[in-house]
XYZ file of C-alpha atoms in Angstrom:
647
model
C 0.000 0.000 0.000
C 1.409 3.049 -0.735
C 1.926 5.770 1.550
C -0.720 8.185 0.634
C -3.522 5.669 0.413
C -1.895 4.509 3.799
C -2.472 7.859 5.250
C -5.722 8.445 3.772
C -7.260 5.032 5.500
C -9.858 4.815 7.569
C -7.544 1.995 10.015
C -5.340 4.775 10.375
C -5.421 5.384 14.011
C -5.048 1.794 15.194
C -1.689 1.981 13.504
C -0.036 5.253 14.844
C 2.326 5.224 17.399
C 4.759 8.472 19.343
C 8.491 8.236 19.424
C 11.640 10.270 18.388
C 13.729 10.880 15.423
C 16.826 9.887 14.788
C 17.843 12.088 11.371
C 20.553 10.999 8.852
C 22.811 13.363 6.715
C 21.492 11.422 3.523
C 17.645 12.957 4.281
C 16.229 9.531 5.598
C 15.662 9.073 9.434
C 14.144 6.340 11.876
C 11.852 6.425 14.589
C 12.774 5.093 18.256
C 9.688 4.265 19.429
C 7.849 4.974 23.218
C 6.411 1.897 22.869
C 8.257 -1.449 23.199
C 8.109 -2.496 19.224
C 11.067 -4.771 19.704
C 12.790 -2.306 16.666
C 12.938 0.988 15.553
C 11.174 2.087 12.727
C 12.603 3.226 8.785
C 11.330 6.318 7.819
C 11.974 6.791 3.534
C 13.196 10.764 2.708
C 9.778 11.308 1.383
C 7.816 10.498 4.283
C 9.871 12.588 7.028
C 7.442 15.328 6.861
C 9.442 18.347 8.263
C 10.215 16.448 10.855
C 14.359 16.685 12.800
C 16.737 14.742 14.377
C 15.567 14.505 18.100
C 11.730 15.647 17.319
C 9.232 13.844 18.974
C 6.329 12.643 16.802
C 3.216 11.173 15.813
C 4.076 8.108 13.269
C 2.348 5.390 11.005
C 3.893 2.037 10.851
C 3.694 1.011 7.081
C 1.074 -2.096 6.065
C 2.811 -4.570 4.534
C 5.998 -4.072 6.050
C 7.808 -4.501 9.508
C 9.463 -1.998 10.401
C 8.749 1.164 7.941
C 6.417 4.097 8.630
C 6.235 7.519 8.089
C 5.474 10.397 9.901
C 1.954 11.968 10.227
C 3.357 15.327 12.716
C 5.863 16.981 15.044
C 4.537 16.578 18.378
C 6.993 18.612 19.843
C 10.514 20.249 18.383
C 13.821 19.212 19.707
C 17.182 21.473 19.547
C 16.244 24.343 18.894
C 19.653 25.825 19.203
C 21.766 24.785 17.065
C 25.887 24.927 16.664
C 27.381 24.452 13.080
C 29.426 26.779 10.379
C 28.327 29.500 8.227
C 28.180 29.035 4.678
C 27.934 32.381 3.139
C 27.912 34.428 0.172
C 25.927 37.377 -1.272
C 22.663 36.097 -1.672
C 22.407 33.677 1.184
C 23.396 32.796 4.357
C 22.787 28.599 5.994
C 24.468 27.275 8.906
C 25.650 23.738 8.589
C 25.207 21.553 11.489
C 28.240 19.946 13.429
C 25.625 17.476 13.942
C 25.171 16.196 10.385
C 21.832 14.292 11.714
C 20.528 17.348 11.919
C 19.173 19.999 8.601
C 20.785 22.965 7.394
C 19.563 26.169 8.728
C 18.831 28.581 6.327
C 19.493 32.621 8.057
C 17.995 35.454 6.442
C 21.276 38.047 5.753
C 19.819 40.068 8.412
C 20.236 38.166 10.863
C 23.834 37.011 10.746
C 24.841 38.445 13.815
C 27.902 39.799 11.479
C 29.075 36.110 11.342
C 31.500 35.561 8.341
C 32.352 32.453 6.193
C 33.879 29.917 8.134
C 32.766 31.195 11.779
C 31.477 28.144 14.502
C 28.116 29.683 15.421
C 24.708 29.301 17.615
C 22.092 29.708 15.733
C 18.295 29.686 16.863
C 15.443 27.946 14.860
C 12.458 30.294 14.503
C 10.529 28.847 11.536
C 10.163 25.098 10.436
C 8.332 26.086 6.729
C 7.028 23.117 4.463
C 9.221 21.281 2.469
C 11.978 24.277 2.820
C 14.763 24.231 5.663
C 13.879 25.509 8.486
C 15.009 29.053 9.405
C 16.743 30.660 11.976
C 18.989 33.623 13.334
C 22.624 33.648 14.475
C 22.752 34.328 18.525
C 26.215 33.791 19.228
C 29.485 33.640 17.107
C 32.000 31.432 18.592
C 35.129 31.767 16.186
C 36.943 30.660 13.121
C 36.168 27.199 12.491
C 39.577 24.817 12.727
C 40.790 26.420 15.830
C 41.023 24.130 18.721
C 39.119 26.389 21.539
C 36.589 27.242 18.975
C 35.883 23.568 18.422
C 36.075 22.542 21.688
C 33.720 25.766 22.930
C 31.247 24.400 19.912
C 31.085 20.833 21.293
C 30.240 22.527 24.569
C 27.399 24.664 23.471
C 26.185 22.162 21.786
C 25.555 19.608 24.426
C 24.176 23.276 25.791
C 26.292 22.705 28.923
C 26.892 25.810 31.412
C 29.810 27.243 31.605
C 29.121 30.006 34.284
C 27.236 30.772 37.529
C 24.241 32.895 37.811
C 25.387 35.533 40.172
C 22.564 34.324 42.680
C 24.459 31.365 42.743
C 28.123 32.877 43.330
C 26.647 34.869 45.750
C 25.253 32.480 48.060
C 27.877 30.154 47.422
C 30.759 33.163 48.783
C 28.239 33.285 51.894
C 28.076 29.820 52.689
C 31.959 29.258 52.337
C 32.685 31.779 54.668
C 31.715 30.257 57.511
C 34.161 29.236 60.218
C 34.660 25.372 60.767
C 33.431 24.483 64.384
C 32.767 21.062 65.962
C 28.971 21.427 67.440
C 28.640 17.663 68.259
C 30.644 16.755 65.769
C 32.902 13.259 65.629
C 36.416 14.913 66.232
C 38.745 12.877 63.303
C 41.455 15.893 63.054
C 43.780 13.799 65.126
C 43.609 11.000 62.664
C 46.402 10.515 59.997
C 44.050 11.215 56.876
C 45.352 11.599 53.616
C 43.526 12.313 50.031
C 45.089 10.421 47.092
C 44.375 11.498 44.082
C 45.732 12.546 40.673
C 48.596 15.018 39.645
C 45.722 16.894 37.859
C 42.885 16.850 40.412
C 40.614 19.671 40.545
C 38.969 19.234 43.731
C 39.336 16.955 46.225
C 36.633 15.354 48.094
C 37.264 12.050 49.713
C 39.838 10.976 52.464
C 41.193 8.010 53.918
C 42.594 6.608 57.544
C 43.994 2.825 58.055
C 44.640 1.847 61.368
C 45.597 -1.986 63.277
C 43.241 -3.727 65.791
C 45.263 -6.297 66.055
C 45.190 -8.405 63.302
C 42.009 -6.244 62.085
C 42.008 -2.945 59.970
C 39.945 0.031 60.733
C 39.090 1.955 57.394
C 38.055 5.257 57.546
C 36.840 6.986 54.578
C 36.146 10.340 54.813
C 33.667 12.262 52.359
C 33.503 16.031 51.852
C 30.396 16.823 53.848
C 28.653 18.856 50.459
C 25.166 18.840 52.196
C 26.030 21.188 55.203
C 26.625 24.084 52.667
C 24.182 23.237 49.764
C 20.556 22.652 51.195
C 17.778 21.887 49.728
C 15.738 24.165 47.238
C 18.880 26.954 47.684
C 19.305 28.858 44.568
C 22.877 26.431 44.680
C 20.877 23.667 44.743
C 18.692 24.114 41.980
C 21.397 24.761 39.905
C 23.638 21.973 41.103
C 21.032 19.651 40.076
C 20.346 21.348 36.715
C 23.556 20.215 36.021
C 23.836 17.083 37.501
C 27.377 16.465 37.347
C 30.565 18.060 37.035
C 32.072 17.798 33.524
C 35.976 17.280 33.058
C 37.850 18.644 29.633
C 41.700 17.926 29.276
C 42.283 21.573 29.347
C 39.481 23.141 32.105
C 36.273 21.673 34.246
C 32.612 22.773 34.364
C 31.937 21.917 38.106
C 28.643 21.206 39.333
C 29.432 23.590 42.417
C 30.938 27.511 42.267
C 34.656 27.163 42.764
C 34.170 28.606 46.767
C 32.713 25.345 47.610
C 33.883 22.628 45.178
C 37.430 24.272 45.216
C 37.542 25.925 48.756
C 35.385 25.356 51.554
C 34.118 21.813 50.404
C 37.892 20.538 49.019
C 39.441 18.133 51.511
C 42.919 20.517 51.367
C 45.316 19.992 52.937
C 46.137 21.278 56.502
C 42.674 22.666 57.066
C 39.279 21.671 59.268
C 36.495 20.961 57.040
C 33.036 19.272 57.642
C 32.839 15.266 56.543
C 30.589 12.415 56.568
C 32.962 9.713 57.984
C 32.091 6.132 57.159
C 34.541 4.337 59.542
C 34.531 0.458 58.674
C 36.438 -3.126 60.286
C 37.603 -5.468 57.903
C 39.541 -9.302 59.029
C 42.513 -9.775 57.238
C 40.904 -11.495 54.657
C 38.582 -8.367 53.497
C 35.291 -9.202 55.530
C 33.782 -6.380 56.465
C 32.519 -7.115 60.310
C 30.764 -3.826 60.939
C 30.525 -0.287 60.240
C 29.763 3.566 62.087
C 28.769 6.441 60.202
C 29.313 9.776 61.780
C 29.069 13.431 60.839
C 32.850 14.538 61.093
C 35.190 17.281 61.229
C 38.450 16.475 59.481
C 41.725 17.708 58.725
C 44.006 16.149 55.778
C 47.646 15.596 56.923
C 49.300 15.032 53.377
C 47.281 15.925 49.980
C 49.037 12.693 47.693
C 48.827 11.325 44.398
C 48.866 8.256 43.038
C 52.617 7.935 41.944
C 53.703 8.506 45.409
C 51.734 6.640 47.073
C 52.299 3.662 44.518
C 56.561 4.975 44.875
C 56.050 4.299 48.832
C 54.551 0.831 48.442
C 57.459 0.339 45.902
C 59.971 1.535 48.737
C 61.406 4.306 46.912
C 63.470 6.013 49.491
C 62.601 9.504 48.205
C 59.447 9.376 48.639
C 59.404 7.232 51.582
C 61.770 10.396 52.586
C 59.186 12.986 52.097
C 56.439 11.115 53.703
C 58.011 8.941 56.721
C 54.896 8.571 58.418
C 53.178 6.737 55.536
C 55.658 4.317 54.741
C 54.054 1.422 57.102
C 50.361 3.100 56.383
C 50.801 2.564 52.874
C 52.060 -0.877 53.292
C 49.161 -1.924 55.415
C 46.414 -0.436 52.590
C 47.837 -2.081 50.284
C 47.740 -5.114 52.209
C 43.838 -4.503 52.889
C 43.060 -4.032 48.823
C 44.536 -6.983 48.133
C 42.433 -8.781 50.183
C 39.456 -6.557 49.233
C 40.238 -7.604 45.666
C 40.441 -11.134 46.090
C 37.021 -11.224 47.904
C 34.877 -9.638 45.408
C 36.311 -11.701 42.670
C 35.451 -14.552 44.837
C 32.098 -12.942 44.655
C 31.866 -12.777 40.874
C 32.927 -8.721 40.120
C 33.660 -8.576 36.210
C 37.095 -6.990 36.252
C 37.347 -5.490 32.807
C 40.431 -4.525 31.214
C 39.752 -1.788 28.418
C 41.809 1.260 28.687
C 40.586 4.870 28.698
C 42.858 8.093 27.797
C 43.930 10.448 29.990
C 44.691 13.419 27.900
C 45.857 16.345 29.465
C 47.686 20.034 28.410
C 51.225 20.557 29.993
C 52.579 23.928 30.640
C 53.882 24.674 28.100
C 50.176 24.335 25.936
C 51.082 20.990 24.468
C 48.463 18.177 23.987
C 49.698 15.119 26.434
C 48.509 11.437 25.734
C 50.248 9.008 27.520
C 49.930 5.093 27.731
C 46.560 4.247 30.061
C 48.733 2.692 33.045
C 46.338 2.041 36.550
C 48.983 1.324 39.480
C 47.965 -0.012 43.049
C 47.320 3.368 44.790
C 44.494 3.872 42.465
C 43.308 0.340 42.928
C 43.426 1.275 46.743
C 41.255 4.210 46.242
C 39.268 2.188 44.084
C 38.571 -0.730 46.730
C 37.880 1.874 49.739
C 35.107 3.896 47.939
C 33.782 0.792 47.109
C 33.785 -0.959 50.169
C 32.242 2.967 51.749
C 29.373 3.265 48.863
C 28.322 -0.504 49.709
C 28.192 -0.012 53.459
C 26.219 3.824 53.077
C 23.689 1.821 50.804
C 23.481 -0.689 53.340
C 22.894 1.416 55.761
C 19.991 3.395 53.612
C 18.469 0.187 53.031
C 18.137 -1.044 56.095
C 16.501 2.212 57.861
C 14.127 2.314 55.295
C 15.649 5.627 54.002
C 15.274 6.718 50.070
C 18.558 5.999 48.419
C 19.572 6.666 44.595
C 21.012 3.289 44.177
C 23.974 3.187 41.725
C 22.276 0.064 39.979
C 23.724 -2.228 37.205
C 21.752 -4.768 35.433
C 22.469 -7.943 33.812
C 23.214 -8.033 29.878
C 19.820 -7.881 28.145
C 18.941 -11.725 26.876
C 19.657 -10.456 22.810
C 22.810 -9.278 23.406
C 23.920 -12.148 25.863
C 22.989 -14.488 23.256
C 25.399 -12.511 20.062
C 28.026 -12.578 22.783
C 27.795 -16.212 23.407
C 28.011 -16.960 19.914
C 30.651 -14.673 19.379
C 32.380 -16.772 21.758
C 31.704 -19.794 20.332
C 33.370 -18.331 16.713
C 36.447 -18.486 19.118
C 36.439 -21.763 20.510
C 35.310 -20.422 24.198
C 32.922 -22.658 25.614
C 30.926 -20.036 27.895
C 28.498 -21.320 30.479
C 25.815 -19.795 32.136
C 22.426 -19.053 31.865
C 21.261 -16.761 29.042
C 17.895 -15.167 30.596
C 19.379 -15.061 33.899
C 23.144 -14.459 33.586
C 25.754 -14.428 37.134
C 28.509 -11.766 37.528
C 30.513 -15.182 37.514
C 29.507 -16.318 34.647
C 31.545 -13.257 32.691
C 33.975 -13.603 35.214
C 34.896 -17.461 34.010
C 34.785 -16.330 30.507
C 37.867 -13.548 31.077
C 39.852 -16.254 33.083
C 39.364 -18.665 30.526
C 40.750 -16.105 27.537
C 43.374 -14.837 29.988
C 46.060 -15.829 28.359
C 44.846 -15.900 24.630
C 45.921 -13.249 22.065
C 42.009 -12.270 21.658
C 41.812 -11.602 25.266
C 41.522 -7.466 24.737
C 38.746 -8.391 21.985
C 36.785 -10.552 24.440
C 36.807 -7.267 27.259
C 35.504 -4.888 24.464
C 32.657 -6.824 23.296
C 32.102 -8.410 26.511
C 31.260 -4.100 27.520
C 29.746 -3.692 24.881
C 27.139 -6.587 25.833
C 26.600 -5.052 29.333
C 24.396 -2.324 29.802
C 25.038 1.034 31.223
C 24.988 1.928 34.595
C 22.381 4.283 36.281
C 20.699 5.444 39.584
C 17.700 4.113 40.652
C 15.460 4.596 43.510
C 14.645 0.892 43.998
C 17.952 -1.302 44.605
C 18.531 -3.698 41.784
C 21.607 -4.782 42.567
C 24.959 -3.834 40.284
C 26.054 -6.691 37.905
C 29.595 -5.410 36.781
C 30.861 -5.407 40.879
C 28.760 -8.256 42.053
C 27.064 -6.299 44.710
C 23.671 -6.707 46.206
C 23.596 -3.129 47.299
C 25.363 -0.325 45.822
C 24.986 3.578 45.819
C 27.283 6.637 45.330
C 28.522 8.334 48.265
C 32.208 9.708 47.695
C 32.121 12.470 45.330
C 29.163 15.059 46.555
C 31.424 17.519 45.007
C 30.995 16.741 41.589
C 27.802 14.494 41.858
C 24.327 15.231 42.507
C 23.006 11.485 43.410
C 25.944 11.792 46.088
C 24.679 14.867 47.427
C 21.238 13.282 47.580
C 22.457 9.793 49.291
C 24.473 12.092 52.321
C 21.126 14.248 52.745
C 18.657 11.080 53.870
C 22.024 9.856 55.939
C 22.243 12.850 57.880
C 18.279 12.493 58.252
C 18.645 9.155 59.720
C 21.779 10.037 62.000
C 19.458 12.489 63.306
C 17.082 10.377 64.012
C 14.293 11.838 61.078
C 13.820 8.158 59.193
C 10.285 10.093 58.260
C 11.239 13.221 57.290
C 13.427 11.354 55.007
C 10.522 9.690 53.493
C 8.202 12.378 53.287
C 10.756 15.235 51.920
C 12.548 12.857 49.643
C 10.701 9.986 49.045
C 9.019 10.722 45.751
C 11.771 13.214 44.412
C 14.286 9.813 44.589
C 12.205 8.840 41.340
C 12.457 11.658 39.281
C 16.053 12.434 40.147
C 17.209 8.685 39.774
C 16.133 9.230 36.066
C 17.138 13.789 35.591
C 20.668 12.434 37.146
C 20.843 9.116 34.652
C 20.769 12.115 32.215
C 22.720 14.206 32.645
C 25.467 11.957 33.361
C 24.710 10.040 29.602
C 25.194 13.866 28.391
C 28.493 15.041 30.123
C 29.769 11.486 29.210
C 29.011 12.126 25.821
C 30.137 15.874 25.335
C 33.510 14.560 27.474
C 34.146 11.412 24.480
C 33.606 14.305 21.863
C 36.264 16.730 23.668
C 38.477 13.822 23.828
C 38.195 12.873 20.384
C 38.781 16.367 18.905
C 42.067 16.387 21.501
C 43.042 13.225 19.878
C 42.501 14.439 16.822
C 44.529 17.592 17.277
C 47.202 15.762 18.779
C 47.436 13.184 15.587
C 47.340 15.778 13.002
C 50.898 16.811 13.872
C 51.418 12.752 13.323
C 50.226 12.817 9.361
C 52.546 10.166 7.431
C 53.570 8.657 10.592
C 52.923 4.755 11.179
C 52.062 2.938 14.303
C 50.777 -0.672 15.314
C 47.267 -0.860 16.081
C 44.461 -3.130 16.750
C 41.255 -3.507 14.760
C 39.074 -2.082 17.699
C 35.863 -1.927 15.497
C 34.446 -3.731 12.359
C 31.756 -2.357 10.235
C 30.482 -2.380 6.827
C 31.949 0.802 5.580
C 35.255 -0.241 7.136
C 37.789 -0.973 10.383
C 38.672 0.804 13.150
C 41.688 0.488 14.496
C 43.037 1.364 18.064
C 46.710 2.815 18.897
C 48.498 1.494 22.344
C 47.267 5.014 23.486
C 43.581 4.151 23.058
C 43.423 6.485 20.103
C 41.081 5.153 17.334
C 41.089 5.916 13.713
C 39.084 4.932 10.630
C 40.734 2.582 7.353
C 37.653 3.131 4.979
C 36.644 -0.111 3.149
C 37.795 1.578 -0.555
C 41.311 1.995 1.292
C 41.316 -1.767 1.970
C 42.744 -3.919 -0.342
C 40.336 -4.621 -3.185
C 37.968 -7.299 -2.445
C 34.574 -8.516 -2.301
C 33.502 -7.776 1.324
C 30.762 -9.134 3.237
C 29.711 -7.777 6.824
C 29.201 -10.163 9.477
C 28.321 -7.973 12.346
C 27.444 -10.985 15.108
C 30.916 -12.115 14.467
C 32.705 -8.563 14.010
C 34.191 -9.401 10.702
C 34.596 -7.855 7.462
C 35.087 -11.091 5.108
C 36.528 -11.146 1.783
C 37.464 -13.792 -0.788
C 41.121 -12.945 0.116
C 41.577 -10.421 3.079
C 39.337 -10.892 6.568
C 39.635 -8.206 9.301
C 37.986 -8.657 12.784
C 37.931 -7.514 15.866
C 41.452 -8.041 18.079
C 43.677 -8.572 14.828
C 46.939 -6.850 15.120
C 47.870 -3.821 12.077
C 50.026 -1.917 10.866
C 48.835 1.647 10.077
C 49.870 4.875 9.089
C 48.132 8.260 9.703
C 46.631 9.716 6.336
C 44.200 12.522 7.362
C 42.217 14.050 10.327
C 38.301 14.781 9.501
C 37.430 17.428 11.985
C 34.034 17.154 10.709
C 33.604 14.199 12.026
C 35.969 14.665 14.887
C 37.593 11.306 13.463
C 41.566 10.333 12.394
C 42.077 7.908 8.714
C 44.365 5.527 8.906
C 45.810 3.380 5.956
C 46.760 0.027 6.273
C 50.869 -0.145 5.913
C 51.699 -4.157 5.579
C 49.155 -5.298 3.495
C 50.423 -8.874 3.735
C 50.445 -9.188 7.511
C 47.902 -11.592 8.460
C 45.238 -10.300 10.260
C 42.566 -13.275 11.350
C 42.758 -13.437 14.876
């Protein structure tokens, strides 16, 4: 049935259905639909309608077919800001998306804003006419497109992330974080030997730790920035704080959640000075159990403000560090001791301990784009255990008073994609176990220790990620898959974190003794925020990949002509990725591979020809031919075409 005579039948409404666009740069777009279809939906070119990437709409699935339909209207417009380049000459004036998903914008010439050829803009839709593009008017020039700050300020806007502080904010914020540091019934840690570990680079510190002996026993103290005496609830702080959601980190500068007089100042965990805590003090048996907790409100005051290479050099005895900090040397020893043991009991338990590097890209002194080798040493694993072992207890804790919690939940690998990763598996010669609809954090955790020592074993990690689904808080506790805990939340970083902020609120209800006030003032927000806070997080993680890219992509354009090995870290049907040792990742089109006839397996992650395979894991050879900043992506070419490349 075509789709006029479609649109003009009477069964019409018993086949509509709402959902959002997802555009395409060649005119055609799909629909991701509310309801649970079991697919999305192709929408042809001529049946978009006026209809943009990120629109929600009113659609028609197509008789006759499974998953086509077109749509009938725009329910409601999406993005209607939008950053891209100006593409001008006498007569006219559009604005090309950086999103190519999403339509040009045509601007009438009077209202360009002055913007020139070339310039990064933000541009605001004010007209969506039929069957034209829609029209708009330049707001804000950014700069010259191609230069790095430009680019990076474009990705920014785009994501519409804030940079700055209403002054209502800054002002309350200088009020708050003047006030003196007293104990008023306070738990009295300042005597304690606490010490924040952290990076070289950190921008604000907010958690700190103690170890002490009980004999054979180790007291834990970890020691949280105590966020929720400054910002309370409803404050003009507070609205904004969760507006944002989370802080977001750049290699070059940071858009914190909180004004720098609280996340930098009166809220950091520096060095040498009082500050108000939440103190989660915990005993652990030499073998990592966990025999009982105490939560307390705290004041604190850090002895030593380390990083992670010293405190990895003082495990490692190096005598000049072990110099500097003498009183550490035997402290150091015994945390290490205690993660260790901490490790070794949640892999008992099943955690899935996943090794796929990330970049840490950062700009030296002297303006230079830094991109060293991912390398995780045992004082982060020690920071790593301790939060851990603090956000289990706190949820615990929540749990068991009845108190509202945003639980940091993690569930198991949706059936579909268990099932591709089994038989991906099986293309191996892994036998995996376990059962599909109802997979174990052990199960995974058998399948890495059977590949351990097999050249695939980085392939297995990536897909094995890529089968697990994302992380997110949740007012109900369903349990998180990847760490094999029954009870999880996040309490250590209140700075940069609004669920944080939220969790240390209902415990400071319940150490007051106010289980229903918790209830009743938080109790039906946890909802809402479990899902605004899900959000925002999949939206600074998103704008953060983007500013990383276009860093890596800076940094490899001074590499042009230069070859590297690499591994094929992707496999699709318009070509491989491959991945350097420094996790950057760069595209070999299919027309630069060696002439074939390909086929694209995507269950198995192979590109198949009659004489050259490439999938996922293979070790290459590549060379750097060319850096798309349109799409924020480096082109490789392959160097040794002989080199075998079947894993």
């Amino acid at each position: 049935m075509s789709y006029q005579k479609f649109k003009n039948s009477k069964n019409r409404r018993d086949k509509t259905f709402t959902g959002t666009v997802q555009g395409s740069e060649r005119g055609f777009a799909f629909i991701l639909p509310d309801s649970d279809f079991g697919h999305d939906f192709f929408v042809p070119r001529r049946a978009v309608n006026g209809a943009n990437h990120g629109d929600k709409v009113l659609a028609a699935h197509v008789q006759g077919t499974t998953d086509e339909a077109y749509i009938i209207k725009v329910l409601e417009r999406a993005n209607p800001r939008i950053v891209g380049t100006v593409v001008k000459d006498r007569r006219s004036c559009y604005v090309f998306p950086d999103n190519v998903k999403q339509p040009k914008i045509f601007i009438p010439l009077a209202s360009t804003f002055g913007a020139k050829d070339g310039d990064k803009v933000v541009c605001e839709i004010t007209s969506y006419p039929k069957g034209k593009a829609p029209g708009g008017a330049i707001i804000e020039i950014i700069g010259e497109e191609g230069n790095l700050d430009v680019e990076e300020l474009s990705i920014i806007r785009s994501y519409g992330l804030e940079e700055e502080f209403p002054e209502a904010v800054l002002k309350e914020a200088r009020k708050v974080a003047a006030e003196k540091v007293v104990l008023d019934g306070r738990k009295d840690f300042r005597d304690k030997l606490i010490i924040t570990i952290d990076g070289e680079d950190t921008r604000d510190i907010d958690d700190g730790v103690s170890l002490e002996r009980d004999g054979e026993n180790f007291i834990l103290g970890v020691h949280i920035a105590d966020v929720s005496h400054y910002v309370k609830p409803a404050s003009v702080i507070d609205r904004n704080a969760y507006g944002r959601g989370t802080s977001v980190y750049f290699p070059d500068r940071v858009l914190p959640m909180l004004p720098k007089d609280l996340s930098n100042e009166a809220c950091s965990l520096n060095e040498g000075e009082d500050r108000y805590a939440t103190s989660c003090v915990m005993t652990f048996t030499p073998d990592g159990e966990r025999k009982s907790f105490k939560i307390y409100n705290s004041v604190i005051n850090s002895k030593h403000r380390t990083t992670y290479n010293e405190v990895a050099s003082i495990c490692e005895k190096d005598p000049d560090i072990c110099l500097k900090y003498p009183d550490l040397c035997g402290v150091a020893e015994d945390m290490q001791t205690l993660c260790l043991a901490l490790e070794k009991r949640r892999e008992k338990a099943g955690c899935v301990n996943l090794e796929v590097s990330e970049a840490h890209i950062y700009v030296n002194d002297d303006g230079e784009i830094i991109i060293p080798t991912a390398q995780r040493n045992i004082a982060q694993r020690i920071i790593e255990q301790f939060m851990i072992s603090a956000n289990e207890a706190v949820a615990e804790f929540l749990q068991k008073h009845g108190a509202p919690c945003l639980y940091r939940i993690h569930e198991k690998p949706a059936e579909d994609k268990a099932n591709a990763f089994f038989a991906f598996l099986k293309d191996l010669g892994i036998r995996a176990r376990g059962d599909i609809s109802d997979l174990k954090p052990a199960d995974f955790q058998r399948i890495l220790a059977s590949a351990e020592d097999k050249p695939f074993y980085p392939v297995i990690n990536k897909v094995m990620l890529r089968t697990m689904q994302k992380a997110r808080y949740c007012e109900e506790n369903l349990g998180h898959f990847g760490l094999a805990s029954e009870c999880y939340c996040h309490f250590t970083s209140p700075i940069r974190r609004y669920p944080d902020l939220f969790v240390h609120r209902n415990l400071k209800e319940i150490l007051a003794g106010n289980a229903k006030n918790a209830v009743n003032v938080y109790g039906k927000f946890a909802h809402d925020a479990g899902v605004e806070c899900s959000a925002r997080e999949r939206v600074a993680d998103e704008c953060e990949r983007k500013v990383d890219d276009l860093y890596k992509l800076a940094y490899m354009n001074g590499k042009i002509g230069e070859e590297f090995d690499a591994v094929i870290s992707g496999v699709t049907g318009f070509g491989i990725f491959c991945e350097l040792e420094n996790t950057i990742e760069g595209l070999v089109p299919i027309e630069d591979l060696p002439r074939d006839e390909y086929e694209y397996y995507e269950d198995k992650y192979l590109l198949k020809g009659a004489k050259h395979s490439y999938k996922l894991g293979a070790k290459v050879r590549v060379m750097v031919a060319d850096c798309d900043l349109g799409r924020l992506r480096v082109l490789f070419k392959l160097v040794d075409l002989k080199r075998p490349v079947n894993v």
